[in-house]
C-alpha cells in the first residue's frame, strides 16, 4: 500500500488524521448539497401544484364546465402538469431515501470507524514511546555507573601508588572499585536488554502495527470515495428514472395542443348563440313630400293613403317578423322558469335539457316506487320483518313526486312543441337551421290548426323555391293534415329543410306540398339554389 511506504517514514500520522477528517467533512458537505436539492424539488413540485390548483376550473355547475376544445386542451395540460409535479416529488423522495439518508448513515459509521483506528494508532505510538523511555533510562543509568566505576578506578590507582596511604585505605578503594564495576556490568546488561526490547517493539510498530492501521485507514477512505461515487450515480438515477413518465406528460401536453379544433369551437359558438330570429327586413321609404302635391285630387290622395296604409301595414308586419318574440319583446328581468326570456332556438334547447333532466328524475322515482312496492310485499308476506303500513307515507310521497314530474314534463313538452311551431310560423327563413338530428320527432308541424289573420300577412303569392331534392327510402301514407304521401323511390323537391323537429317540407312536380318524415328520405341540397341560406 502506498500509504505504508510513503508516509510512515516521515511520521505523517497526524496528516492522515487530518485527511480522513477532511474526507468525512466533504462527505457531509455533499449530503448538505443533496438536502438542499431535495428542498428545491419539493418546493418546485408544491408551487406547480398550487399553480395548477389556481387555474383549474371550479366546476360548481354544469354550465361552467369547459366545452371549447381550446379550454379542454388547457385543462388537459394542467392535468399533465399536475402529474409532472408528482414526478418531481418522486425525484425528491428517491434522493432523500437513496442518497441523503444513505450518506448520513454512512457518515455516522465512518466517524465511528475512524475514531477506532486513530485510537489504535495512538495507543501503539504511546507503547513505543514507553519502550523508548525504559531503554533510555537504562542507558543513562549504565552511563552513570560507568562514570562512577572510572572514578573508583582512578581513586584506587592513586591510593595504590601513594606510599603514605595505609593498607586499609587501599583495600577499601579496591572494594569500592569492584562494587562500581559490578554495578556497571549489571546496568550494561539491563541496557542491552532494554535496547533489544525497544528495537523489537519499534520494528513491530513500524512493520506490523502501523501498517495495519494505515491499511485500515486507507480502506476506509477508499470506501468513502466509492460511496460518494455511488451517491453521485444515485443522484442522477433518481431523476433519470422519471424521465420516461415526464416525457409522457410532455407528450400529453403536445397531444392536447393538437386537439384544439378552431372549427369545432366556432360551431359551438354558433350553437350557443343561435337565436332562430330572421334578420330584420329593409326599412320602407317614408315619403314626407306628399303634402306638397295639393293639386292632386282627393280620390287620388285617398287611394294613395290607402295603398300607403296597406304597404305600411305589410311592411310593419315584415319588420315585426324579424323582431317578434314568443310573448313580445325580450324581457330584461331575471331568467324565467319556462325560459321565455331566451331566443327561440336557445329556449328550445333549454326546454329539451329540462325535459331530459325531469325524465331522469322520473326514472329514479319510478325505481324507488318499485323498490318500495317489493319491500311492502315482503312485509305483507313476512310481518315479523316489518310493518307494511310504515312504508305507506314514503310510497305516497313517491307517487306525488311521480305525478308532479309527469306534469312538469308535459308542461315542458307543450312549451317545446309550441316553441318549435311558433318558430316555424314566424321566424323560419327559407333556409332553415338544424341543431340535433336525433331529437325525438313528436309530429308534423300543424300550421293549419293555428291559421289566423297573421297567416294571411305572412303568406307569399309565389311558391317557395326548391333548395334541393330527395328520394323516398320508405313509403309514407300521409294521413295527417299538412303531410304529403309518397311512395318508395319517389323523387320530390325540397323547399324547406328539417328544423330539428324531424320533418322536411317537400313538393311534387304537380305543385302539391306537405311535410314528410326526414328519416324516410335521402336529401340532396343545392348550395347555390335560391333560398338555401342558413341563419344563426
Short mmCIF file of C-alpha atoms in Angstrom, two decimals:
data_model
loop_
_atom_site.label_atom_id
_atom_site.label_comp_id
_atom_site.label_asym_id
_atom_site.label_seq_id
_atom_site.Cartn_x
_atom_site.Cartn_y
_atom_site.Cartn_z
CA UNK A 1 0.00 0.00 0.00
CA UNK A 2 1.24 3.44 -0.90
CA UNK A 3 0.14 4.91 2.40
CA UNK A 4 2.50 2.44 4.18
CA UNK A 5 5.61 3.02 2.05
CA UNK A 6 5.27 6.78 1.55
CA UNK A 7 4.03 8.12 4.87
CA UNK A 8 5.39 6.23 7.89
CA UNK A 9 9.00 7.21 7.34
CA UNK A 10 8.12 10.89 7.70
CA UNK A 11 5.81 10.28 10.65
CA UNK A 12 2.70 11.60 8.86
CA UNK A 13 0.16 10.03 11.20
CA UNK A 14 -1.23 13.46 12.11
CA UNK A 15 -1.50 14.35 8.41
CA UNK A 16 -3.54 11.20 7.78
CA UNK A 17 -5.68 12.14 10.75
CA UNK A 18 -6.43 15.49 9.12
CA UNK A 19 -7.01 13.92 5.69
CA UNK A 20 -9.54 11.38 6.93
CA UNK A 21 -11.34 14.16 8.83
CA UNK A 22 -11.43 16.22 5.62
CA UNK A 23 -12.91 13.21 3.79
CA UNK A 24 -15.76 12.95 6.29
CA UNK A 25 -16.32 16.71 6.14
CA UNK A 26 -16.51 16.55 2.35
CA UNK A 27 -18.99 13.68 2.52
CA UNK A 28 -21.20 15.66 4.90
CA UNK A 29 -20.91 18.73 2.67
CA UNK A 30 -22.19 16.71 -0.29
CA UNK A 31 -25.02 15.39 1.91
CA UNK A 32 -25.96 19.00 2.68
CA UNK A 33 -25.96 19.76 -1.05
CA UNK A 34 -28.33 16.84 -1.70
CA UNK A 35 -30.60 18.01 1.11
CA UNK A 36 -30.89 21.48 -0.40
CA UNK A 37 -31.57 19.97 -3.82
CA UNK A 38 -34.36 17.88 -2.27
CA UNK A 39 -35.88 21.04 -0.78
CA UNK A 40 -35.75 22.71 -4.20
CA UNK A 41 -37.55 19.76 -5.80
CA UNK A 42 -40.19 19.72 -3.05
CA UNK A 43 -40.81 23.46 -3.30
CA UNK A 44 -40.92 23.26 -7.10
CA UNK A 45 -43.49 20.48 -7.00
CA UNK A 46 -45.53 22.35 -4.41
CA UNK A 47 -45.52 25.56 -6.46
CA UNK A 48 -46.52 23.63 -9.59
CA UNK A 49 -49.45 22.03 -7.77
CA UNK A 50 -50.55 25.40 -6.41
CA UNK A 51 -50.34 26.84 -9.92
CA UNK A 52 -52.49 24.01 -11.31
CA UNK A 53 -54.99 24.43 -8.48
CA UNK A 54 -55.15 28.17 -9.13
CA UNK A 55 -56.02 27.82 -12.82
CA UNK A 56 -58.19 24.69 -12.66
CA UNK A 57 -61.89 25.49 -13.10
CA UNK A 58 -64.18 25.45 -10.11
CA UNK A 59 -66.99 23.35 -11.52
CA UNK A 60 -69.84 24.44 -9.30
CA UNK A 61 -72.39 23.83 -12.04
CA UNK A 62 -72.63 22.07 -15.37
CA UNK A 63 -72.81 25.37 -17.21
CA UNK A 64 -69.27 26.20 -16.11
CA UNK A 65 -67.74 23.02 -17.45
CA UNK A 66 -65.38 23.66 -20.37
CA UNK A 67 -66.80 22.85 -23.77
CA UNK A 68 -64.44 24.52 -26.23
CA UNK A 69 -61.54 22.40 -27.45
CA UNK A 70 -59.09 25.15 -26.53
CA UNK A 71 -60.41 25.11 -22.93
CA UNK A 72 -60.40 21.32 -22.73
CA UNK A 73 -56.84 21.26 -24.09
CA UNK A 74 -55.71 23.77 -21.45
CA UNK A 75 -57.28 21.74 -18.63
CA UNK A 76 -55.64 18.59 -20.01
CA UNK A 77 -52.33 20.44 -19.93
CA UNK A 78 -53.00 21.36 -16.31
CA UNK A 79 -53.64 17.69 -15.50
CA UNK A 80 -50.39 16.70 -17.21
CA UNK A 81 -48.56 19.44 -15.31
CA UNK A 82 -50.01 18.11 -12.07
CA UNK A 83 -48.66 14.66 -12.96
CA UNK A 84 -45.33 16.30 -13.80
CA UNK A 85 -45.28 17.87 -10.32
CA UNK A 86 -45.89 14.41 -8.89
CA UNK A 87 -42.79 13.14 -10.66
CA UNK A 88 -40.72 15.94 -9.14
CA UNK A 89 -41.94 14.72 -5.75
CA UNK A 90 -40.84 11.21 -6.71
CA UNK A 91 -37.38 12.59 -7.52
CA UNK A 92 -37.21 14.29 -4.11
CA UNK A 93 -38.32 11.12 -2.29
CA UNK A 94 -35.82 8.97 -4.20
CA UNK A 95 -32.96 11.37 -3.43
CA UNK A 96 -33.94 11.55 0.22
CA UNK A 97 -34.05 7.76 0.62
CA UNK A 98 -31.33 6.56 -1.73
CA UNK A 99 -28.78 9.39 -1.46
CA UNK A 100 -29.25 11.68 1.54
CA UNK A 101 -30.36 9.03 4.02
CA UNK A 102 -27.60 6.65 2.90
CA UNK A 103 -24.98 9.40 3.19
CA UNK A 104 -25.99 10.33 6.73
CA UNK A 105 -25.93 6.69 7.88
CA UNK A 106 -22.56 6.07 6.25
CA UNK A 107 -21.07 9.28 7.69
CA UNK A 108 -22.03 8.15 11.19
CA UNK A 109 -20.46 4.71 10.68
CA UNK A 110 -17.38 6.30 9.11
CA UNK A 111 -16.79 8.58 12.10
CA UNK A 112 -17.01 5.62 14.48
CA UNK A 113 -14.58 3.53 12.42
CA UNK A 114 -12.12 6.41 12.00
CA UNK A 115 -12.12 7.11 15.72
CA UNK A 116 -11.34 3.45 16.46
CA UNK A 117 -8.41 3.31 14.01
CA UNK A 118 -6.90 6.55 15.30
CA UNK A 119 -7.16 5.36 18.89
CA UNK A 120 -5.31 2.15 17.97
CA UNK A 121 -2.58 4.17 16.27
CA UNK A 122 -2.16 6.47 19.25
CA UNK A 123 -2.03 3.53 21.64
CA UNK A 124 0.69 1.89 19.52
CA UNK A 125 2.67 5.12 19.48
CA UNK A 126 2.30 5.55 23.25
CA UNK A 127 3.53 1.99 23.85
CA UNK A 128 6.56 2.54 21.63
CA UNK A 129 7.33 5.79 23.44
CA UNK A 130 7.15 3.92 26.76
CA UNK A 131 9.61 1.29 25.49
CA UNK A 132 11.96 4.00 24.33
CA UNK A 133 11.84 5.74 27.71
CA UNK A 134 12.69 2.49 29.50
CA UNK A 135 15.58 1.87 27.14
CA UNK A 136 16.78 5.46 27.53
CA UNK A 137 16.64 5.26 31.33
CA UNK A 138 18.65 2.06 31.39
CA UNK A 139 21.13 3.63 29.01
CA UNK A 140 21.55 6.70 31.18
CA UNK A 141 21.88 4.55 34.32
CA UNK A 142 24.52 2.40 32.60
CA UNK A 143 26.38 5.53 31.52
CA UNK A 144 26.28 6.92 35.07
CA UNK A 145 27.55 3.69 36.61
CA UNK A 146 30.38 3.55 34.09
CA UNK A 147 31.49 7.03 35.12
CA UNK A 148 31.35 6.04 38.78
CA UNK A 149 33.40 2.93 38.05
CA UNK A 150 36.01 5.06 36.27
CA UNK A 151 36.23 7.37 39.27
CA UNK A 152 36.63 4.36 41.57
CA UNK A 153 39.39 3.05 39.28
CA UNK A 154 41.25 6.34 39.39
CA UNK A 155 40.92 6.57 43.21
CA UNK A 156 42.22 3.05 43.70
CA UNK A 157 45.23 3.62 41.42
CA UNK A 158 46.08 6.90 43.24
CA UNK A 159 45.98 5.27 46.67
CA UNK A 160 47.87 2.21 45.47
CA UNK A 161 50.76 4.38 44.20
CA UNK A 162 50.75 6.61 47.27
CA UNK A 163 53.44 5.43 49.79
CA UNK A 164 51.82 7.33 52.58
CA UNK A 165 48.46 5.55 52.10
CA UNK A 166 47.63 2.86 54.56
CA UNK A 167 46.88 -0.66 53.57
CA UNK A 168 43.29 -0.28 54.81
CA UNK A 169 42.63 2.71 52.56
CA UNK A 170 43.95 0.83 49.58
CA UNK A 171 41.81 -2.18 50.38
CA UNK A 172 38.72 -0.01 50.81
CA UNK A 173 39.33 1.69 47.43
CA UNK A 174 39.72 -1.71 45.84
CA UNK A 175 36.38 -2.91 47.23
CA UNK A 176 34.67 0.29 46.01
CA UNK A 177 36.14 -0.30 42.56
CA UNK A 178 34.88 -3.84 42.49
CA UNK A 179 31.38 -2.69 43.56
CA UNK A 180 31.17 0.03 40.90
CA UNK A 181 32.47 -2.35 38.25
CA UNK A 182 29.85 -4.92 39.23
CA UNK A 183 27.03 -2.33 39.13
CA UNK A 184 28.26 -1.07 35.76
CA UNK A 185 28.13 -4.62 34.41
CA UNK A 186 24.58 -5.08 35.70
CA UNK A 187 23.40 -1.79 34.16
CA UNK A 188 25.14 -2.77 30.97
CA UNK A 189 23.14 -5.99 30.83
CA UNK A 190 19.92 -4.08 31.68
CA UNK A 191 20.61 -1.52 28.99
CA UNK A 192 21.35 -4.25 26.44
CA UNK A 193 18.07 -5.98 27.29
CA UNK A 194 16.02 -2.77 27.10
CA UNK A 195 17.69 -1.83 23.85
CA UNK A 196 16.91 -5.22 22.35
CA UNK A 197 13.30 -4.98 23.53
CA UNK A 198 12.90 -1.45 22.15
CA UNK A 199 14.34 -2.42 18.80
CA UNK A 200 11.94 -5.33 18.63
CA UNK A 201 8.92 -3.18 19.56
CA UNK A 202 9.99 -0.46 17.18
CA UNK A 203 10.30 -2.98 14.33
CA UNK A 204 6.88 -4.40 15.23
CA UNK A 205 5.42 -0.87 15.44
CA UNK A 206 6.63 0.27 12.05
CA UNK A 207 6.31 -3.01 10.18
CA UNK A 208 3.21 -4.59 11.72
CA UNK A 209 1.04 -2.32 13.88
CA UNK A 210 1.23 0.98 12.00
CA UNK A 211 0.99 -0.65 8.55
CA UNK A 212 -2.15 -2.44 9.68
CA UNK A 213 -3.67 0.81 10.97
CA UNK A 214 -2.65 2.68 7.80
CA UNK A 215 -4.16 -0.11 5.71
CA UNK A 216 -7.44 0.15 7.60
CA UNK A 217 -7.48 3.94 7.23
CA UNK A 218 -6.72 3.63 3.53
CA UNK A 219 -9.51 1.09 3.02
CA UNK A 220 -11.88 3.31 4.99
CA UNK A 221 -11.03 6.34 2.86
CA UNK A 222 -11.37 4.36 -0.37
CA UNK A 223 -14.77 3.07 0.74
CA UNK A 224 -15.77 6.67 1.41
CA UNK A 225 -14.72 7.58 -2.13
CA UNK A 226 -16.65 4.62 -3.56
CA UNK A 227 -19.71 5.59 -1.54
CA UNK A 228 -19.53 9.11 -2.93
CA UNK A 229 -19.34 7.67 -6.44
CA UNK A 230 -22.43 5.52 -5.79
CA UNK A 231 -24.33 8.50 -4.40
CA UNK A 232 -23.35 10.61 -7.41
CA UNK A 233 -24.81 7.89 -9.62
CA UNK A 234 -27.91 7.54 -7.46
CA UNK A 235 -28.40 11.29 -7.56
CA UNK A 236 -28.61 11.16 -11.35
CA UNK A 237 -30.61 7.91 -11.46
CA UNK A 238 -33.27 9.43 -9.20
CA UNK A 239 -34.16 11.83 -11.99
CA UNK A 240 -33.40 9.54 -14.90
CA UNK A 241 -35.99 7.03 -13.68
CA UNK A 242 -38.83 9.53 -14.04
CA UNK A 243 -37.75 10.87 -17.43
CA UNK A 244 -40.00 8.40 -19.37
CA UNK A 245 -43.03 9.46 -17.31
CA UNK A 246 -42.13 13.13 -17.65
CA UNK A 247 -41.81 12.58 -21.41
CA UNK A 248 -45.31 11.12 -21.43
CA UNK A 249 -46.57 14.20 -19.58
CA UNK A 250 -44.98 16.44 -22.18
CA UNK A 251 -46.36 14.28 -24.99
CA UNK A 252 -49.78 14.62 -23.38
CA UNK A 253 -49.41 18.39 -23.47
CA UNK A 254 -48.48 18.24 -27.16
CA UNK A 255 -51.48 16.00 -27.90
CA UNK A 256 -53.69 18.45 -26.01
CA UNK A 257 -52.35 21.25 -28.17
CA UNK A 258 -53.04 19.23 -31.32
CA UNK A 259 -56.59 18.51 -30.18
CA UNK A 260 -57.58 22.18 -30.45
CA UNK A 261 -60.13 22.47 -33.26
CA UNK A 262 -60.98 26.01 -34.24
CA UNK A 263 -63.89 24.95 -36.46
CA UNK A 264 -65.47 22.93 -33.70
CA UNK A 265 -65.10 25.83 -31.28
CA UNK A 266 -66.66 28.18 -33.82
CA UNK A 267 -69.55 25.78 -34.27
CA UNK A 268 -70.02 25.71 -30.50
CA UNK A 269 -70.27 29.48 -30.51
CA UNK A 270 -72.86 29.24 -33.27
CA UNK A 271 -74.83 26.62 -31.34
CA UNK A 272 -74.60 28.58 -28.10
CA UNK A 273 -75.84 31.88 -29.51
CA UNK A 274 -78.12 30.66 -32.28
CA UNK A 275 -81.34 32.62 -31.76
CA UNK A 276 -83.65 31.43 -34.53
CA UNK A 277 -84.53 35.01 -35.47
CA UNK A 278 -84.69 36.05 -39.08
CA UNK A 279 -82.57 39.12 -39.91
CA UNK A 280 -84.72 42.27 -39.99
CA UNK A 281 -86.18 43.34 -43.31
CA UNK A 282 -85.48 46.56 -45.18
CA UNK A 283 -86.84 49.79 -43.78
CA UNK A 284 -89.56 51.26 -46.05
CA UNK A 285 -89.22 54.61 -47.72
CA UNK A 286 -91.31 57.18 -45.88
CA UNK A 287 -92.43 59.91 -48.27
CA UNK A 288 -92.79 63.21 -46.41
CA UNK A 289 -93.32 65.16 -49.65
CA UNK A 290 -96.93 64.06 -50.12
CA UNK A 291 -98.30 67.33 -48.63
CA UNK A 292 -96.55 69.28 -51.42
CA UNK A 293 -98.81 67.85 -54.11
CA UNK A 294 -102.03 69.55 -53.01
CA UNK A 295 -103.34 69.88 -56.57
CA UNK A 296 -103.86 66.15 -56.76
CA UNK A 297 -107.47 65.08 -56.43
CA UNK A 298 -108.86 63.90 -53.15
CA UNK A 299 -109.62 60.46 -54.65
CA UNK A 300 -106.05 60.03 -55.71
CA UNK A 301 -104.87 61.16 -52.32
CA UNK A 302 -107.27 58.76 -50.64
CA UNK A 303 -106.18 55.95 -52.89
CA UNK A 304 -102.57 56.75 -52.19
CA UNK A 305 -103.26 56.84 -48.48
CA UNK A 306 -105.00 53.50 -48.65
CA UNK A 307 -102.20 51.98 -50.66
CA UNK A 308 -99.66 53.56 -48.37
CA UNK A 309 -101.54 52.23 -45.38
CA UNK A 310 -101.54 48.77 -46.83
CA UNK A 311 -97.89 48.98 -47.65
CA UNK A 312 -97.05 50.27 -44.20
CA UNK A 313 -99.08 47.54 -42.57
CA UNK A 314 -97.39 44.91 -44.71
CA UNK A 315 -94.00 46.42 -44.07
CA UNK A 316 -94.68 46.71 -40.37
CA UNK A 317 -95.58 43.06 -40.22
CA UNK A 318 -92.50 42.23 -42.25
CA UNK A 319 -90.36 44.24 -39.87
CA UNK A 320 -92.01 42.64 -36.93
CA UNK A 321 -91.32 39.23 -38.41
CA UNK A 322 -87.62 39.62 -37.77
CA UNK A 323 -88.08 41.02 -34.26
CA UNK A 324 -91.09 39.15 -32.89
CA UNK A 325 -90.61 37.38 -29.56
CA UNK A 326 -92.63 34.45 -28.37
CA UNK A 327 -94.54 36.61 -25.88
CA UNK A 328 -93.48 40.08 -27.03
CA UNK A 329 -90.15 41.78 -26.60
CA UNK A 330 -87.26 40.07 -24.88
CA UNK A 331 -87.58 40.71 -21.16
CA UNK A 332 -84.70 42.28 -19.26
CA UNK A 333 -85.62 40.82 -15.88
CA UNK A 334 -84.37 37.63 -14.24
CA UNK A 335 -84.45 34.27 -16.02
CA UNK A 336 -87.94 32.75 -16.21
CA UNK A 337 -88.71 29.16 -15.34
CA UNK A 338 -90.17 28.46 -18.80
CA UNK A 339 -87.13 30.09 -20.47
CA UNK A 340 -89.36 32.56 -22.31
CA UNK A 341 -86.67 35.18 -21.77
CA UNK A 342 -84.41 33.33 -24.24
CA UNK A 343 -84.41 33.45 -28.04
CA UNK A 344 -86.49 30.72 -29.70
CA UNK A 345 -83.57 28.45 -30.57
CA UNK A 346 -81.96 28.75 -27.15
CA UNK A 347 -85.32 28.30 -25.44
CA UNK A 348 -85.90 25.12 -27.42
CA UNK A 349 -82.53 23.78 -26.24
CA UNK A 350 -83.17 24.65 -22.62
CA UNK A 351 -86.62 23.08 -22.71
CA UNK A 352 -85.19 19.89 -24.17
CA UNK A 353 -82.48 19.80 -21.48
CA UNK A 354 -85.11 20.36 -18.81
CA UNK A 355 -87.24 17.54 -20.20
CA UNK A 356 -84.23 15.19 -20.15
CA UNK A 357 -83.46 16.10 -16.54
CA UNK A 358 -87.08 15.58 -15.49
CA UNK A 359 -87.14 12.21 -17.24
CA UNK A 360 -84.06 11.13 -15.30
CA UNK A 361 -85.67 12.23 -12.05
CA UNK A 362 -88.87 10.42 -13.01
CA UNK A 363 -86.90 7.24 -13.64
CA UNK A 364 -85.32 7.48 -10.17
CA UNK A 365 -88.70 7.99 -8.53
CA UNK A 366 -90.15 5.08 -10.51
CA UNK A 367 -87.29 2.83 -9.40
CA UNK A 368 -87.85 3.90 -5.80
CA UNK A 369 -91.57 3.20 -6.13
CA UNK A 370 -90.84 -0.28 -7.46
CA UNK A 371 -88.41 -0.95 -4.61
CA UNK A 372 -90.95 0.22 -2.02
CA UNK A 373 -93.66 -1.99 -3.51
CA UNK A 374 -91.33 -5.01 -3.38
CA UNK A 375 -90.46 -4.24 0.23
CA UNK A 376 -94.16 -3.85 1.04
CA UNK A 377 -94.89 -7.27 -0.49
CA UNK A 378 -92.11 -8.80 1.60
CA UNK A 379 -93.51 -7.20 4.79
CA UNK A 380 -97.01 -8.43 3.98
CA UNK A 381 -95.78 -11.98 3.48
CA UNK A 382 -93.43 -11.84 6.49
CA UNK A 383 -94.91 -9.47 9.12
CA UNK A 384 -92.02 -10.19 11.50
CA UNK A 385 -89.64 -8.33 9.15
CA UNK A 386 -91.57 -5.05 9.31
CA UNK A 387 -94.86 -3.21 9.21
CA UNK A 388 -96.22 -2.67 5.67
CA UNK A 389 -98.05 0.44 6.88
CA UNK A 390 -94.78 2.13 7.76
CA UNK A 391 -93.94 2.30 4.04
CA UNK A 392 -97.20 4.00 3.08
CA UNK A 393 -96.09 7.63 3.77
CA UNK A 394 -92.92 7.19 1.71
CA UNK A 395 -94.85 5.44 -1.03
CA UNK A 396 -97.42 8.25 -1.12
CA UNK A 397 -94.65 10.84 -1.29
CA UNK A 398 -93.04 8.96 -4.17
CA UNK A 399 -96.37 8.80 -6.04
CA UNK A 400 -96.82 12.56 -5.56
CA UNK A 401 -93.33 13.18 -6.90
CA UNK A 402 -94.06 10.99 -9.93
CA UNK A 403 -97.27 12.88 -10.66
CA UNK A 404 -95.52 16.22 -10.22
CA UNK A 405 -92.69 15.22 -12.54
CA UNK A 406 -95.09 13.95 -15.19
CA UNK A 407 -96.97 17.26 -15.09
CA UNK A 408 -93.67 19.15 -15.37
CA UNK A 409 -92.58 17.01 -18.31
CA UNK A 410 -95.93 17.51 -20.03
CA UNK A 411 -95.76 21.27 -19.47
CA UNK A 412 -92.25 21.47 -20.89
CA UNK A 413 -93.14 19.23 -23.84
CA UNK A 414 -96.07 21.51 -24.66
CA UNK A 415 -93.76 24.52 -24.39
CA UNK A 416 -91.22 22.81 -26.65
CA UNK A 417 -93.88 21.96 -29.24
CA UNK A 418 -95.30 25.46 -29.12
CA UNK A 419 -91.80 26.96 -29.36
CA UNK A 420 -91.00 24.89 -32.46
CA UNK A 421 -94.37 25.69 -34.02
CA UNK A 422 -94.09 29.39 -33.25
CA UNK A 423 -90.59 29.50 -34.63
CA UNK A 424 -91.79 27.77 -37.78
CA UNK A 425 -94.69 30.20 -38.24
CA UNK A 426 -92.90 33.48 -37.55
CA UNK A 427 -89.12 33.14 -37.62
CA UNK A 428 -88.25 30.33 -40.01
CA UNK A 429 -86.30 31.68 -43.02
CA UNK A 430 -86.31 29.94 -46.37
CA UNK A 431 -83.09 28.23 -45.46
CA UNK A 432 -83.57 26.53 -42.09
CA UNK A 433 -81.35 25.71 -39.18
CA UNK A 434 -80.63 22.36 -37.61
CA UNK A 435 -79.34 21.52 -34.19
CA UNK A 436 -79.94 17.97 -33.07
CA UNK A 437 -80.84 15.47 -35.76
CA UNK A 438 -81.52 12.76 -33.20
CA UNK A 439 -84.18 14.75 -31.33
CA UNK A 440 -87.43 12.86 -30.82
CA UNK A 441 -89.98 13.52 -33.57
CA UNK A 442 -93.32 14.28 -31.98
CA UNK A 443 -95.43 15.07 -35.06
CA UNK A 444 -95.56 17.19 -38.22
CA UNK A 445 -95.99 20.96 -37.91
CA UNK A 446 -99.73 21.73 -37.94
CA UNK A 447 -99.72 25.21 -39.36
CA UNK A 448 -103.34 24.89 -40.50
CA UNK A 449 -104.57 24.27 -36.95
CA UNK A 450 -103.28 27.73 -35.92
CA UNK A 451 -104.38 29.55 -39.02
CA UNK A 452 -105.34 33.16 -38.25
CA UNK A 453 -105.01 36.62 -39.62
CA UNK A 454 -101.24 36.51 -39.22
CA UNK A 455 -101.03 33.66 -41.74
CA UNK A 456 -102.57 35.85 -44.37
CA UNK A 457 -99.99 38.51 -43.75
CA UNK A 458 -97.05 36.11 -44.00
CA UNK A 459 -98.22 34.07 -46.98
CA UNK A 460 -96.30 34.72 -50.16
CA UNK A 461 -98.02 34.86 -53.52
CA UNK A 462 -95.16 32.96 -55.18
CA UNK A 463 -94.40 29.38 -54.17
CA UNK A 464 -91.18 28.74 -52.25
CA UNK A 465 -88.22 27.91 -54.50
CA UNK A 466 -86.74 24.42 -54.41
CA UNK A 467 -83.46 24.19 -52.50
CA UNK A 468 -82.78 20.56 -53.37
CA UNK A 469 -84.45 17.24 -53.97
CA UNK A 470 -84.98 13.99 -52.12
CA UNK A 471 -85.72 10.35 -52.78
CA UNK A 472 -88.14 8.36 -50.65
CA UNK A 473 -86.43 5.46 -48.90
CA UNK A 474 -89.66 4.17 -47.35
CA UNK A 475 -93.33 4.70 -48.30
CA UNK A 476 -95.36 7.21 -46.26
CA UNK A 477 -99.17 7.33 -46.06
CA UNK A 478 -99.51 11.00 -45.08
CA UNK A 479 -102.88 10.70 -43.35
CA UNK A 480 -102.29 13.67 -41.01
CA UNK A 481 -103.17 17.17 -42.07
CA UNK A 482 -100.24 19.03 -43.64
CA UNK A 483 -98.29 15.89 -44.56
CA UNK A 484 -97.52 14.64 -48.05
CA UNK A 485 -97.92 10.99 -49.01
CA UNK A 486 -95.10 9.41 -51.01
CA UNK A 487 -94.11 6.10 -52.47
CA UNK A 488 -90.82 4.30 -52.09
CA UNK A 489 -88.33 5.60 -54.67
CA UNK A 490 -90.41 8.70 -55.48
CA UNK A 491 -88.40 11.89 -56.13
CA UNK A 492 -89.64 15.18 -54.60
CA UNK A 493 -88.44 18.78 -54.45
CA UNK A 494 -87.17 20.12 -51.09
CA UNK A 495 -88.47 23.60 -50.29
CA UNK A 496 -87.61 23.72 -46.56
CA UNK A 497 -85.06 21.76 -44.55
CA UNK A 498 -85.69 19.92 -41.31
CA UNK A 499 -85.71 22.50 -38.49
CA UNK A 500 -84.96 19.95 -35.82
CA UNK A 501 -88.49 18.59 -35.43
CA UNK A 502 -87.93 15.55 -37.72
CA UNK A 503 -90.00 16.86 -40.70
CA UNK A 504 -88.97 18.20 -44.10
CA UNK A 505 -91.21 20.25 -46.37
CA UNK A 506 -91.39 18.85 -49.92
CA UNK A 507 -93.31 19.40 -53.17
CA UNK A 508 -94.30 17.21 -56.07
CA UNK A 509 -93.94 18.26 -59.68
CA UNK A 510 -97.69 18.94 -59.81
CA UNK A 511 -97.27 21.59 -57.10
CA UNK A 512 -98.71 19.57 -54.18
CA UNK A 513 -96.80 20.39 -50.97
CA UNK A 514 -96.58 18.95 -47.47
CA UNK A 515 -94.31 17.54 -44.79
CA UNK A 516 -92.59 14.16 -44.92
CA UNK A 517 -90.50 12.42 -42.21
CA UNK A 518 -86.84 13.31 -42.62
CA UNK A 519 -85.78 9.79 -41.65
CA UNK A 520 -87.83 8.40 -44.59
CA UNK A 521 -85.96 10.30 -47.33
CA UNK A 522 -82.47 10.75 -48.77
CA UNK A 523 -81.92 14.51 -49.10
CA UNK A 524 -79.64 16.27 -51.57
CA UNK A 525 -79.38 20.06 -51.17
CA UNK A 526 -78.22 22.54 -53.78
CA UNK A 527 -75.95 25.03 -52.07
CA UNK A 528 -76.32 27.72 -54.74
CA UNK A 529 -80.08 27.44 -55.06
CA UNK A 530 -82.32 30.33 -54.11
CA UNK A 531 -83.38 30.20 -50.53
CA UNK A 532 -80.71 27.73 -49.43
CA UNK A 533 -79.41 30.03 -46.73
CA UNK A 534 -78.87 29.07 -43.09
CA UNK A 535 -79.20 31.78 -40.45
CA UNK A 536 -77.70 31.78 -36.99
#
